Coordinates of C-alpha atoms in Angstrom, one line a residue:
Chain R
M1 CA 0.6 -0.4 -0.6
T2 CA 0.9 3.0 -1.0
T3 CA 1.2 6.0 1.6
T4 CA 1.3 10.2 0.2
R5 CA 1.6 12.9 2.8
K6 CA 2.3 16.6 3.4
T7 CA 5.5 16.9 5.9
R8 CA 4.6 20.0 7.0
R9 CA 8.0 20.7 8.3
W10 CA 8.4 24.2 5.6
R11 CA 5.4 25.6 7.5
G12 CA 7.8 27.6 10.1
V13 CA 9.7 29.1 8.0
I14 CA 6.7 32.1 6.9
A15 CA 7.0 33.0 11.1
V16 CA 10.8 33.7 10.2
A17 CA 9.9 35.7 6.9
L18 CA 7.2 38.0 9.0
F19 CA 9.2 38.3 12.2
A20 CA 11.4 40.2 9.4
G21 CA 8.8 41.8 7.7
A22 CA 7.2 43.7 10.8
A23 CA 10.9 44.4 12.7
G24 CA 12.3 46.0 9.5
L25 CA 8.6 47.9 10.0
L26 CA 8.5 48.6 13.7
F27 CA 12.5 50.0 12.8
K28 CA 11.8 51.6 9.6
R29 CA 14.7 48.8 8.8
P30 CA 14.2 48.5 4.7
S31 CA 17.8 46.1 4.7
V32 CA 15.5 43.9 7.4
L33 CA 11.9 44.0 5.2
L34 CA 14.4 42.3 3.0
L35 CA 15.2 40.1 4.8
S36 CA 11.6 39.0 4.9
V37 CA 12.8 37.3 0.5
V38 CA 14.8 34.9 3.1
G39 CA 11.9 33.4 5.0
V40 CA 9.5 33.4 2.0
A41 CA 12.0 31.7 -0.5
Y42 CA 12.0 28.9 2.1
A43 CA 8.1 28.8 1.9
A44 CA 8.5 29.1 -1.2
Y45 CA 10.4 26.1 -1.2
P46 CA 9.1 23.5 -0.9
Q47 CA 6.9 24.2 -3.9
L48 CA 9.2 23.2 -5.9
P49 CA 9.6 19.9 -6.6
T50 CA 7.5 17.6 -7.0
E51 CA 6.1 14.5 -5.1
P52 CA 8.7 11.8 -6.0
T53 CA 8.0 8.2 -7.4
V54 CA 8.9 5.2 -6.4
S55 CA 9.5 2.4 -8.3
L56 CA 12.0 0.0 -6.8
D57 CA 13.8 -3.9 -7.4
L58 CA 14.6 -5.0 -4.0
E59 CA 16.7 -8.7 -4.2
R60 CA 18.1 -9.6 -0.8
R61 CA 21.1 -12.6 -1.4
L62 CA 21.3 -14.6 2.2
S63 CA 25.0 -16.2 3.3
D64 CA 23.4 -19.3 3.8
E65 CA 19.4 -20.1 4.0
D66 CA 19.2 -23.6 5.4
P67 CA 21.7 -22.5 8.0
S68 CA 21.3 -24.4 11.7
D69 CA 20.0 -22.8 14.7
G70 CA 22.8 -19.5 16.8
D71 CA 24.3 -19.8 12.7
E72 CA 25.2 -16.0 12.1
V73 CA 23.2 -15.3 8.2
T74 CA 24.9 -12.2 6.2
V75 CA 21.7 -10.8 4.8
R76 CA 22.3 -8.2 1.2
V77 CA 20.6 -6.0 0.5
T78 CA 20.1 -4.0 -3.3
V79 CA 18.3 -1.5 -3.8
R80 CA 17.5 -1.0 -7.3
N81 CA 16.0 2.8 -8.1
T82 CA 13.7 1.2 -11.7
G83 CA 12.1 5.2 -12.1
T84 CA 12.2 7.1 -14.2
G85 CA 13.2 10.2 -12.1
I86 CA 15.7 10.6 -8.8
L87 CA 14.8 10.1 -5.3
P88 CA 17.2 11.8 -3.8
D89 CA 16.0 11.1 0.0
L90 CA 15.3 7.8 0.0
R91 CA 14.8 5.4 3.4
L92 CA 14.1 2.1 3.8
V93 CA 13.7 -0.6 6.1
D94 CA 14.1 -3.9 5.6
G95 CA 11.2 -6.8 6.6
V96 CA 13.0 -8.6 8.8
P97 CA 11.3 -12.0 10.4
P98 CA 10.0 -11.1 13.8
M99 CA 11.8 -14.3 15.6
L100 CA 15.1 -13.2 13.8
S101 CA 16.8 -11.3 15.6
V102 CA 19.4 -9.0 13.9
T103 CA 23.6 -9.1 15.3
G104 CA 25.5 -7.2 13.7
G105 CA 24.5 -3.9 11.2
T106 CA 21.5 -2.2 10.4
P107 CA 17.9 -2.7 8.2
R108 CA 17.4 0.3 7.6
H109 CA 19.0 2.5 4.9
A110 CA 19.1 5.9 3.5
A111 CA 20.2 6.9 -0.6
T112 CA 20.2 9.2 -2.9
L113 CA 19.1 7.4 -6.0
R114 CA 18.4 8.7 -9.2
P115 CA 17.2 6.5 -12.4
G116 CA 18.9 3.4 -12.5
E117 CA 20.8 3.3 -9.9
S118 CA 21.5 1.2 -6.3
T119 CA 22.8 1.1 -3.2
S120 CA 22.6 -2.2 -1.1
F121 CA 23.1 -2.8 1.8
S122 CA 24.2 -5.9 5.0
Y123 CA 23.2 -7.1 7.8
T124 CA 23.7 -10.1 10.5
V125 CA 20.8 -11.9 11.8
T126 CA 20.9 -14.8 14.2
A127 CA 19.1 -18.2 13.1
T128 CA 16.7 -19.6 14.9
Q129 CA 14.6 -22.5 14.5
G130 CA 12.2 -23.0 12.4
T131 CA 10.6 -21.4 8.7
H132 CA 11.3 -17.6 8.6
R133 CA 10.1 -16.0 5.5
F134 CA 11.2 -11.7 5.2
E135 CA 8.1 -9.6 5.2
P136 CA 8.5 -6.5 2.3
A137 CA 11.0 -4.0 3.1
T138 CA 8.9 -0.4 3.8
V139 CA 10.2 2.5 1.9
I140 CA 10.2 6.7 2.9
A141 CA 10.6 9.1 -0.2
R142 CA 10.9 12.6 0.6
D143 CA 11.0 14.8 -1.7
I144 CA 14.5 17.4 -1.9
A145 CA 13.2 19.2 0.8
G146 CA 11.7 16.6 2.5
A147 CA 8.0 18.5 2.1
A148 CA 6.2 15.4 0.5
E149 CA 7.0 11.7 1.6
V150 CA 5.7 8.5 -0.3
E151 CA 5.8 5.2 2.0
T152 CA 5.9 1.3 -0.2
E153 CA 6.5 -1.2 0.7
V154 CA 8.8 -3.5 -1.4
A155 CA 8.5 -6.9 -1.5
A156 CA 10.8 -10.0 -2.6
E157 CA 10.8 -13.5 -1.9
T158 CA 13.5 -14.1 0.5
T159 CA 13.0 -16.7 3.4
I160 CA 15.6 -19.1 6.0
E161 CA 15.1 -21.9 5.9
C162 CA 15.8 -23.7 9.1
V163 CA 14.6 -27.2 10.2
A164 CA 16.5 -28.9 13.1
E165 CA 16.1 -32.3 12.5
V166 CA 13.9 -34.5 15.0
P167 CA 13.9 -38.5 15.7
E168 CA 10.7 -40.7 15.2
V169 CA 7.7 -38.8 16.3
P170 CA 6.4 -40.3 19.2
L171 CA 2.9 -41.3 18.0
R172 CA 0.0 -42.8 20.1
D173 CA -0.9 -46.0 18.7
Q174 CA -3.8 -45.0 17.3
T175 CA -4.0 -45.6 14.1
S176 CA -5.8 -46.2 11.3
Q177 CA -6.2 -48.9 9.5
L178 CA -3.3 -48.8 6.7
V179 CA 0.1 -49.8 6.5
G180 CA 2.3 -48.4 8.8
R181 CA 4.3 -48.6 10.8
I182 CA 2.8 -48.1 14.4
V183 CA 3.6 -51.8 15.6
T184 CA -0.8 -52.0 17.1
D185 CA -1.6 -54.3 19.8
Q186 CA -3.6 -56.1 16.4
G187 CA -2.5 -60.1 16.4
G188 CA -2.3 -60.0 12.2
S189 CA 0.3 -59.5 9.6
G190 CA 4.3 -57.6 10.3
V191 CA 7.5 -59.0 11.7
E192 CA 6.8 -58.7 16.1
F193 CA 5.6 -61.8 17.2
H194 CA 2.1 -61.3 19.4
R195 CA 0.4 -64.4 19.6
T196 CA -0.3 -68.2 18.1
R197 CA -3.9 -69.7 18.2
E198 CA -6.3 -72.4 16.4
Y199 CA -6.0 -72.8 12.6
E200 CA -9.5 -71.5 11.1
R201 CA -10.3 -71.8 8.3
G202 CA -8.4 -69.3 5.6
D203 CA -5.8 -68.7 7.3
D204 CA -1.9 -68.5 5.1
M205 CA -0.4 -70.9 5.1
S206 CA 2.8 -69.8 5.4
R207 CA 1.6 -68.7 9.0
I208 CA 0.9 -72.3 9.9
D209 CA 3.3 -73.5 13.0
W210 CA 4.2 -76.7 10.6
R211 CA 7.0 -77.3 13.6
R212 CA 3.9 -77.6 16.3
F213 CA 1.6 -79.3 13.5
A214 CA 4.3 -82.0 13.1
R215 CA 5.6 -82.4 17.5
T216 CA 1.8 -82.6 18.8
G217 CA -0.6 -82.8 15.0
D218 CA -2.3 -79.7 16.1
L219 CA -2.3 -76.8 13.2
T220 CA -1.9 -73.2 14.6
T221 CA -1.6 -70.1 13.7
T222 CA 0.5 -67.8 14.5
E223 CA -0.2 -63.9 14.9
Y224 CA 1.6 -60.8 14.4
R225 CA 1.9 -57.8 15.3
E226 CA -0.1 -55.1 13.2
E227 CA 1.5 -52.7 11.6
R228 CA -0.4 -50.4 11.2
A229 CA -0.3 -45.8 10.1
A230 CA -1.3 -43.8 12.2
S231 CA -3.1 -40.3 11.0
V232 CA -2.1 -37.2 13.3
V233 CA -3.3 -33.8 13.1
L234 CA -0.4 -31.2 14.3
C235 CA -2.6 -28.5 16.2
L236 CA -1.3 -25.4 17.8
D237 CA -2.5 -23.3 20.4
V238 CA -1.4 -19.4 18.7
R239 CA -4.1 -17.6 21.3
A240 CA -3.4 -14.5 22.6
S241 CA -3.0 -15.8 25.0
A242 CA -0.2 -18.5 23.7
Y243 CA 1.6 -14.7 22.3
R244 CA 4.4 -14.9 26.5
S245 CA 8.2 -14.9 26.0
P246 CA 9.9 -15.0 28.5
G247 CA 11.3 -11.1 28.1
E248 CA 11.4 -9.3 25.5
G249 CA 13.1 -9.5 22.2
E250 CA 12.6 -13.4 22.8
P251 CA 10.6 -15.5 19.6
H252 CA 7.0 -16.4 21.7
A253 CA 5.7 -19.6 22.7
V254 CA 4.5 -19.2 18.8
A255 CA 7.4 -19.1 17.6
H256 CA 8.3 -21.9 19.3
S257 CA 5.1 -24.2 18.3
L258 CA 5.4 -23.4 14.9
A259 CA 9.2 -24.5 14.3
A260 CA 8.6 -27.5 16.9
A261 CA 5.5 -28.2 13.8
E262 CA 7.7 -27.9 11.6
Q263 CA 10.5 -30.5 12.3
L264 CA 7.2 -33.0 13.1
L265 CA 6.1 -32.0 10.1
S266 CA 8.8 -33.1 8.2
S267 CA 10.0 -36.0 10.3
L268 CA 6.0 -38.0 9.5
A269 CA 6.7 -36.3 5.5
E270 CA 9.5 -39.5 5.6
T271 CA 6.2 -41.7 6.7
T272 CA 3.7 -43.3 5.8
D273 CA 1.8 -41.7 8.5
S274 CA -1.2 -39.3 7.2
V275 CA -0.4 -35.6 8.9
G276 CA -2.7 -32.5 9.0
L277 CA -3.4 -29.2 10.4
A278 CA -5.2 -27.5 12.4
S279 CA -5.3 -24.7 15.0
L280 CA -7.0 -23.9 17.6
G281 CA -7.5 -20.1 18.2
G282 CA -6.3 -16.7 15.9
S283 CA -8.3 -14.8 13.2
E284 CA -9.5 -17.3 11.6
A285 CA -9.5 -21.1 11.6
C286 CA -6.6 -23.4 10.0
W287 CA -7.9 -26.6 8.6
L288 CA -5.9 -29.5 6.9
P289 CA -7.4 -32.6 6.9
P290 CA -4.2 -35.0 7.1
G291 CA -3.0 -36.4 3.7
T292 CA -0.2 -38.0 2.8
G293 CA 2.1 -37.5 -0.1
R294 CA 4.1 -34.2 -1.3
D295 CA 0.9 -31.9 -2.1
Q296 CA 0.5 -32.8 1.6
V297 CA 3.6 -31.6 3.3
T298 CA 3.8 -28.7 0.4
R299 CA 0.9 -27.4 1.4
A300 CA 1.3 -27.7 5.5
R301 CA 4.5 -26.3 4.8
K302 CA 3.2 -22.9 3.2
L303 CA 0.4 -22.3 5.9
L304 CA 2.8 -21.7 8.4
A305 CA 4.4 -20.5 6.7
T306 CA 1.1 -18.0 5.4
H307 CA -1.6 -18.8 7.3
P308 CA -2.6 -15.9 8.9
S309 CA -4.0 -17.3 12.3
L310 CA -0.2 -19.3 12.2
S311 CA 1.0 -15.0 12.1
P312 CA 3.4 -14.4 14.7
Y313 CA 1.8 -11.4 15.8
P314 CA -0.9 -12.6 17.8
P315 CA -4.7 -11.8 16.9
D316 CA -6.7 -9.2 18.2
E317 CA -10.1 -10.4 20.5
P318 CA -10.8 -9.4 23.8
A319 CA -8.9 -10.5 26.2
A320 CA -11.1 -13.3 27.8
A321 CA -12.4 -14.7 24.4
D322 CA -14.5 -17.6 24.3
H323 CA -13.1 -20.0 22.3
S324 CA -14.3 -23.5 23.3
S325 CA -16.7 -22.9 19.6
A326 CA -13.0 -23.6 18.1
L327 CA -12.5 -26.5 20.0
T328 CA -15.7 -27.3 19.6
D329 CA -15.0 -27.3 15.5
L330 CA -12.2 -29.1 15.9
R331 CA -13.1 -32.0 17.7
R332 CA -15.5 -32.1 14.6
R333 CA -13.5 -31.4 11.6
L334 CA -11.4 -34.7 13.5
G335 CA -12.0 -38.1 12.3
N336 CA -12.7 -40.8 14.4
E337 CA -8.9 -42.1 13.8
T338 CA -6.8 -39.0 14.2
Q339 CA -4.7 -38.6 16.4
V340 CA -3.4 -34.8 18.3
V341 CA -0.7 -33.3 18.8
L342 CA -1.1 -30.4 20.5
F343 CA 1.1 -27.3 20.4
S344 CA 0.3 -24.5 23.7
P345 CA 2.6 -23.1 26.6
L346 CA 0.5 -23.9 28.7
L347 CA -0.2 -20.8 30.7
D348 CA -3.7 -21.3 31.3
A349 CA -6.3 -23.6 32.0
F350 CA -8.0 -23.8 28.7
A351 CA -5.6 -25.1 27.1
V352 CA -4.8 -28.0 29.8
E353 CA -9.2 -28.6 28.9
A354 CA -8.6 -28.8 24.6
A355 CA -6.2 -31.4 25.3
M356 CA -8.5 -33.8 27.8
Q357 CA -11.7 -32.8 25.8
L358 CA -9.9 -34.5 22.8
E359 CA -7.9 -37.3 24.4
A360 CA -12.1 -37.9 26.3
T361 CA -13.2 -37.4 22.3
D362 CA -10.9 -40.3 21.3
H363 CA -8.9 -38.2 20.0
A364 CA -4.9 -39.8 21.6
T365 CA -3.8 -36.4 22.1
T366 CA -0.1 -36.0 22.6
V367 CA 1.1 -31.7 24.0
V368 CA 4.1 -30.1 23.0
S369 CA 4.1 -27.4 25.4
P370 CA 7.5 -25.4 25.0
D371 CA 8.1 -23.3 27.9
V372 CA 8.5 -19.5 28.2
T373 CA 8.4 -19.2 31.7
S374 CA 9.9 -17.0 33.4
P375 CA 11.1 -17.3 37.0
E376 CA 13.0 -14.5 37.1
T377 CA 10.0 -12.8 39.1
P378 CA 7.8 -13.6 41.3
G379 CA 4.8 -13.1 38.5
G380 CA 7.2 -15.1 36.1
R381 CA 7.6 -17.6 39.8
L382 CA 4.1 -18.6 40.2
A383 CA 2.7 -19.4 35.7
T384 CA 6.4 -21.7 36.3
T385 CA 4.5 -23.5 39.2
E386 CA 1.0 -23.7 37.9
R387 CA 2.4 -24.4 33.9
A388 CA 4.1 -27.0 36.0
N389 CA 0.6 -28.5 37.9
R390 CA -0.9 -28.3 34.0
I391 CA 2.6 -30.9 33.3
T392 CA 1.1 -33.2 36.2
T393 CA -2.5 -33.0 36.0
L394 CA -2.5 -33.6 31.3
R395 CA 0.0 -37.0 32.8
E396 CA -2.4 -37.9 35.6
S397 CA -5.2 -38.4 33.0
G398 CA -3.2 -40.0 31.4
I399 CA -1.8 -37.3 27.9
R400 CA 1.6 -37.3 26.8
T401 CA 3.7 -34.1 27.7
V402 CA 6.5 -33.1 26.0
D403 CA 8.0 -30.9 28.6
W404 CA 9.8 -29.3 25.6
D405 CA 12.6 -25.9 26.9
P406 CA 13.6 -24.2 24.0
S407 CA 17.2 -23.3 24.8
E408 CA 17.3 -27.2 23.7
P409 CA 16.7 -28.8 20.7
L410 CA 13.5 -30.5 20.2
G411 CA 14.6 -33.7 19.2
T412 CA 16.1 -34.1 22.9
A413 CA 13.0 -33.0 24.8
L414 CA 11.5 -35.9 22.1
I415 CA 13.7 -38.6 22.7
H416 CA 14.2 -37.9 27.0
A417 CA 10.0 -38.4 27.0
Q418 CA 10.3 -40.8 25.1
E419 CA 12.6 -43.1 27.8
R420 CA 9.7 -42.2 30.1
W421 CA 7.6 -43.2 28.3
S422 CA 8.2 -46.4 28.0
R423 CA 9.5 -47.1 31.4
Chain L
M1 CA 23.1 -0.9 20.7
T2 CA 21.3 1.4 17.9
D3 CA 21.8 4.8 18.3
R4 CA 18.6 7.1 19.0
N5 CA 20.6 9.9 18.5
P6 CA 20.2 13.0 16.1
L7 CA 22.1 12.1 12.9
A8 CA 26.0 13.2 13.3
V9 CA 27.1 15.1 9.9
S10 CA 24.1 17.4 10.4
S11 CA 24.1 18.3 13.7
V12 CA 27.3 19.1 12.6
A13 CA 26.1 21.1 10.1
S14 CA 22.7 22.4 11.8
V15 CA 25.4 23.9 14.5
L16 CA 27.9 25.8 12.1
A17 CA 25.7 26.9 9.6
G18 CA 24.5 28.6 12.9
L19 CA 28.2 29.3 14.0
L20 CA 28.7 31.3 9.8
A21 CA 25.1 32.6 10.2
I22 CA 26.4 34.2 13.8
W23 CA 29.3 35.1 12.1
F24 CA 28.4 37.1 8.6
V25 CA 26.5 39.7 10.8
A26 CA 28.1 40.2 14.0
T27 CA 31.1 41.3 12.5
S28 CA 33.6 43.5 15.2
S29 CA 36.8 41.7 16.0
L30 CA 35.2 41.5 19.6
Q31 CA 32.9 39.0 18.3
R32 CA 34.7 37.7 16.2
N33 CA 36.8 36.5 19.0
A34 CA 34.3 35.8 21.1
L35 CA 33.0 33.9 18.3
L36 CA 35.4 31.6 18.4
V37 CA 35.6 30.9 21.7
A38 CA 31.9 30.9 21.9
A39 CA 32.8 28.1 19.3
L40 CA 35.3 25.8 21.0
G41 CA 32.9 25.4 23.9
L42 CA 30.4 25.0 21.6
A43 CA 32.0 21.5 21.0
G44 CA 33.3 20.7 24.2
V45 CA 29.1 21.2 25.5
G46 CA 28.4 19.4 22.6
I47 CA 31.3 16.2 22.6
G48 CA 30.2 16.5 26.5
I49 CA 26.8 15.9 26.0
R50 CA 26.7 13.2 23.0
L51 CA 30.0 11.3 25.6
A52 CA 27.7 10.5 28.0
R53 CA 25.4 9.3 25.6
Y54 CA 27.4 7.1 25.1
D55 CA 27.9 6.2 28.6
H56 CA 30.9 8.6 29.5
R57 CA 30.0 10.0 31.7
L58 CA 33.4 11.1 33.7
V59 CA 35.0 12.2 30.3
G60 CA 31.3 13.7 29.0
A61 CA 30.8 15.7 32.3
I62 CA 34.4 17.0 32.3
L63 CA 34.5 18.6 29.0
G64 CA 30.9 20.3 28.9
A65 CA 32.1 21.3 31.7
G66 CA 34.6 23.7 30.1
G67 CA 32.5 24.0 26.8
L68 CA 30.7 25.4 29.2
G69 CA 33.4 27.3 31.2
G70 CA 34.5 28.7 27.4
L71 CA 30.8 29.5 26.6
A72 CA 30.7 32.1 29.5
V73 CA 34.6 33.7 28.2
A74 CA 32.9 34.6 25.6
F75 CA 30.7 35.8 26.8
S76 CA 32.4 38.3 29.9
R77 CA 34.5 38.7 26.5
L78 CA 31.0 40.5 25.0
G79 CA 31.1 42.8 27.9
R80 CA 33.7 44.9 27.4
G81 CA 31.6 45.5 24.3
S82 CA 28.9 48.7 23.2
L83 CA 25.9 47.7 24.1
A84 CA 24.3 46.9 19.9
Q85 CA 27.2 44.6 20.1
Q86 CA 26.4 42.3 22.9
L87 CA 22.0 42.4 21.6
E88 CA 23.7 41.3 18.5
F89 CA 25.9 38.9 20.1
Y90 CA 24.4 37.0 23.3
P91 CA 20.4 36.4 21.5
G92 CA 22.2 34.2 19.2
V93 CA 25.2 32.3 21.1
I94 CA 22.0 30.9 23.7
G95 CA 20.2 30.2 20.5
L96 CA 23.4 28.0 19.6
L97 CA 23.7 27.0 23.0
V98 CA 20.2 25.7 23.0
L99 CA 20.7 24.1 19.6
T100 CA 24.0 21.7 20.1
A101 CA 22.2 21.2 23.8
G102 CA 18.9 20.0 21.2
L103 CA 20.9 18.1 18.4
A104 CA 23.5 16.3 21.3
P105 CA 20.8 15.5 23.0
V106 CA 20.3 16.4 26.4
Y107 CA 16.6 16.2 26.5
R108 CA 15.6 13.7 23.1
K109 CA 11.6 14.6 24.2
Y110 CA 12.4 17.9 23.6
E111 CA 14.4 17.9 20.5
R112 CA 13.2 19.7 17.7
P113 CA 11.6 22.1 20.2
Y114 CA 15.2 22.9 21.7
V115 CA 16.3 22.7 17.3
T116 CA 13.4 25.0 16.5
V117 CA 13.9 28.2 19.4
G118 CA 18.3 27.7 18.8
T119 CA 17.9 28.8 15.9
A120 CA 15.1 31.4 16.6
L121 CA 17.5 33.1 18.8
V122 CA 20.4 33.4 16.1
F123 CA 17.9 34.6 14.4
V124 CA 16.9 37.2 16.5
S125 CA 20.0 38.2 16.0
V126 CA 20.9 38.6 12.7
V127 CA 17.5 40.9 12.1
T128 CA 19.4 42.1 15.3
A129 CA 22.5 43.7 13.3
G130 CA 19.7 44.6 10.7
V131 CA 18.0 47.4 13.1
V132 CA 21.3 48.7 14.1
Q133 CA 22.1 48.4 10.4
S134 CA 25.8 47.1 12.2
A135 CA 26.3 44.1 8.8
T136 CA 25.8 45.1 4.9
I137 CA 22.7 43.9 3.8
W138 CA 24.9 40.5 2.2
N139 CA 26.0 39.9 5.2
L140 CA 22.5 40.2 6.9
L141 CA 20.7 37.6 3.6
A142 CA 23.9 36.4 4.6
G143 CA 23.3 35.3 7.7
G144 CA 19.0 34.9 7.5
V145 CA 19.9 32.0 5.1
A146 CA 22.3 30.2 7.2
T147 CA 20.4 30.4 10.5
V148 CA 17.0 28.6 7.7
V149 CA 19.6 25.7 6.7
A150 CA 20.6 25.4 10.6
W151 CA 16.9 24.8 11.9
D152 CA 16.7 22.4 8.1
L153 CA 19.9 20.4 8.5
G154 CA 18.8 20.0 12.2
E155 CA 15.2 19.3 11.9
Q156 CA 17.1 17.3 8.8
A157 CA 19.7 14.6 11.6
I158 CA 16.9 13.9 13.5
N159 CA 13.5 12.9 11.7
L160 CA 15.7 10.8 9.4
R161 CA 17.4 9.2 12.4
N162 CA 13.3 8.1 13.4
H163 CA 13.5 6.7 10.2
V164 CA 16.7 4.0 9.7
G165 CA 18.8 5.0 13.5
G166 CA 22.2 6.3 14.1
D167 CA 23.9 3.0 12.6
A168 CA 22.6 3.2 8.8
R169 CA 24.9 5.2 7.0
T170 CA 23.2 8.1 5.6
W171 CA 25.9 11.0 5.1
P172 CA 25.1 10.3 1.2
V173 CA 21.5 11.5 1.9
E174 CA 22.2 14.7 3.9
L175 CA 24.6 16.1 1.9
T176 CA 22.2 16.0 -0.8
H177 CA 19.0 17.7 1.2
A178 CA 21.8 20.5 2.7
S179 CA 23.2 20.7 -0.3
A180 CA 20.3 21.8 -1.9
A181 CA 18.9 24.5 1.3
A182 CA 22.4 26.0 0.7
A183 CA 21.0 26.3 -3.4
V184 CA 17.8 27.6 -2.6
G185 CA 19.7 30.3 0.6
G186 CA 21.6 31.8 -2.8
G187 CA 18.5 31.7 -4.6
A188 CA 17.1 33.6 -2.4
M189 CA 20.1 36.4 -1.3
F190 CA 19.9 37.1 -5.3
L191 CA 16.8 37.6 -4.9
A192 CA 16.7 40.0 -2.7
I193 CA 19.9 41.5 -4.4
F194 CA 17.3 41.7 -7.3
V195 CA 15.1 43.0 -5.2
E196 CA 17.2 45.5 -3.7
N197 CA 18.6 46.6 -6.8
A198 CA 15.0 47.4 -8.6
N199 CA 15.8 50.4 -5.6
V200 CA 12.0 49.3 -4.4
T201 CA 14.0 50.1 -1.4
G202 CA 12.9 54.0 -3.2
V203 CA 9.4 53.5 -2.3
P204 CA 7.4 54.0 0.8
L205 CA 8.4 51.4 3.7
A206 CA 5.1 50.0 4.7
G207 CA 4.5 50.1 0.7
L208 CA 6.8 47.3 0.6
G209 CA 6.3 45.7 3.4
V210 CA 2.4 45.5 2.9
M211 CA 4.0 43.7 -0.5
L212 CA 5.8 41.7 1.3
G213 CA 3.1 40.9 3.0
A214 CA 1.4 39.6 0.6
A215 CA 4.4 37.1 -0.3
V216 CA 3.9 35.4 2.6
V217 CA 0.0 35.9 2.7
L218 CA 0.2 33.7 -0.8
T219 CA 3.5 31.9 0.2
T220 CA 1.1 30.5 3.4
A221 CA -2.1 30.0 1.0
L222 CA 0.0 27.3 -0.8
Y223 CA 0.6 25.4 2.8
N224 CA -3.0 24.3 2.3

């Protein structure tokens, strides 16, 4: 969107003309009266230049497009004046992804650009986990007098992918009928021994225990644990209350949840499991039904990066917003055999209620909870305690909960959680 | 941490333009000697406050105190001058001190008012020089132009900082802007001299005043 406005910064110079004129008349000094000509000339000055016409081409070059967590990435921005007029006073602020912090240089720049001329500047950001899309750069172009300014945006598609790999996603036993990787308690074909039973007509000859038949004369059939695929929906808690961060300038819980969802999505994409996407809260519901295949993963990634509900900025909602209907809608959308991985910082009771309702309505639920509480203040300590209590409540209700400290890789938290679950 | 102080190039150029304005109208050797001392004092004050802003509080305080001492010396020197010389000198140098303090900045919230008040006081000196008839018409006009340029550069140091911060490379834009403002000032001076050479000073002063008043009204109307 382009906005043009008058700065009116030269209005005060009229006072110069009036003051000089008044003094000249009062003291009968023609030379002082002539001084007001200077004021008049400067008052007319802003009317002389034409409004700048902004036509720019912006290019970003990254030193590393797929950095690891914590790596420094140098961003070099080149802006070219593709218009026909000179831009004497061009001010530019690059659209640094909200979750990346600038650690060197500045993403702001000023230049004078003749037609066809370009200018470049560089700055360094520190990569954090997730897919970070650059926002359009904000440009303010003033005329030479600074009397009129045009504010607009210049976009250039640039993304920093910083996706850490996680080990196998620990899914619950709830599965679909499709063959997959999750070993079930149901007997059938598979590789892990389940039990032997009396032979029934139609059983596969290869599964008959011939040794036992030779020894006892009884026909028995060996059953293996069936391996089936799961249907998983990655659900992100994006209510305004989830946009908390441990301190100023640090990523909030939704940013960590997005990064975690991205990692789990990448891991699940390599399996036969169906994966979908949903949001709990937000400006509008995000919903991608579970599916498999490359297109599905691409769709999910695109939603994670662009869906308005998954924005890095909190939704504009009242403090006491009721999200019960959103939860009801989500439960209605989930299929019978779909399990849920809920990403939530667990900063309020509703997140616990949501997980328990999902679990109670036959959707095996796993909670991945980034810890964004900070025990440095009394309020922070209270939040830490309340969150710990919520995790205990969830675990006592049989809901698997991954307590994740975002300063550690998600994979480590998942391994620790799996160790605890296997005990 | 982002530098949130007014941009250095425009700030220094603004104070220099203000000094130049006083230099043009304070033509006696006593005034100019005192102005040189005051300039050193202003440099001490400006650099002192800026250093304090960068957490070099002790060095900044020493420099600032030294600068104020220099200004006091300059003021005391003018004590020997005539009343007209003092009226030309004091408002302008106080204005320069306010301008320097605003751009240093001594109080971030009121940078713009400091710049406006400072340059207004400098302009009072210029007009006073015209009233006491101590400066030639060229000097008077040059002083007026330098005052407006001082305000323009001071304001530019603030508004450009507001948009891009103090860490960005801004000097090409600052120089372009300053050059244009100075060029307009040059044009304004020649226009004023043209008006003078047209022998309009011979016409009744009231008539000339009405003519310039009409020009002011016209330019005011252009803003609306």
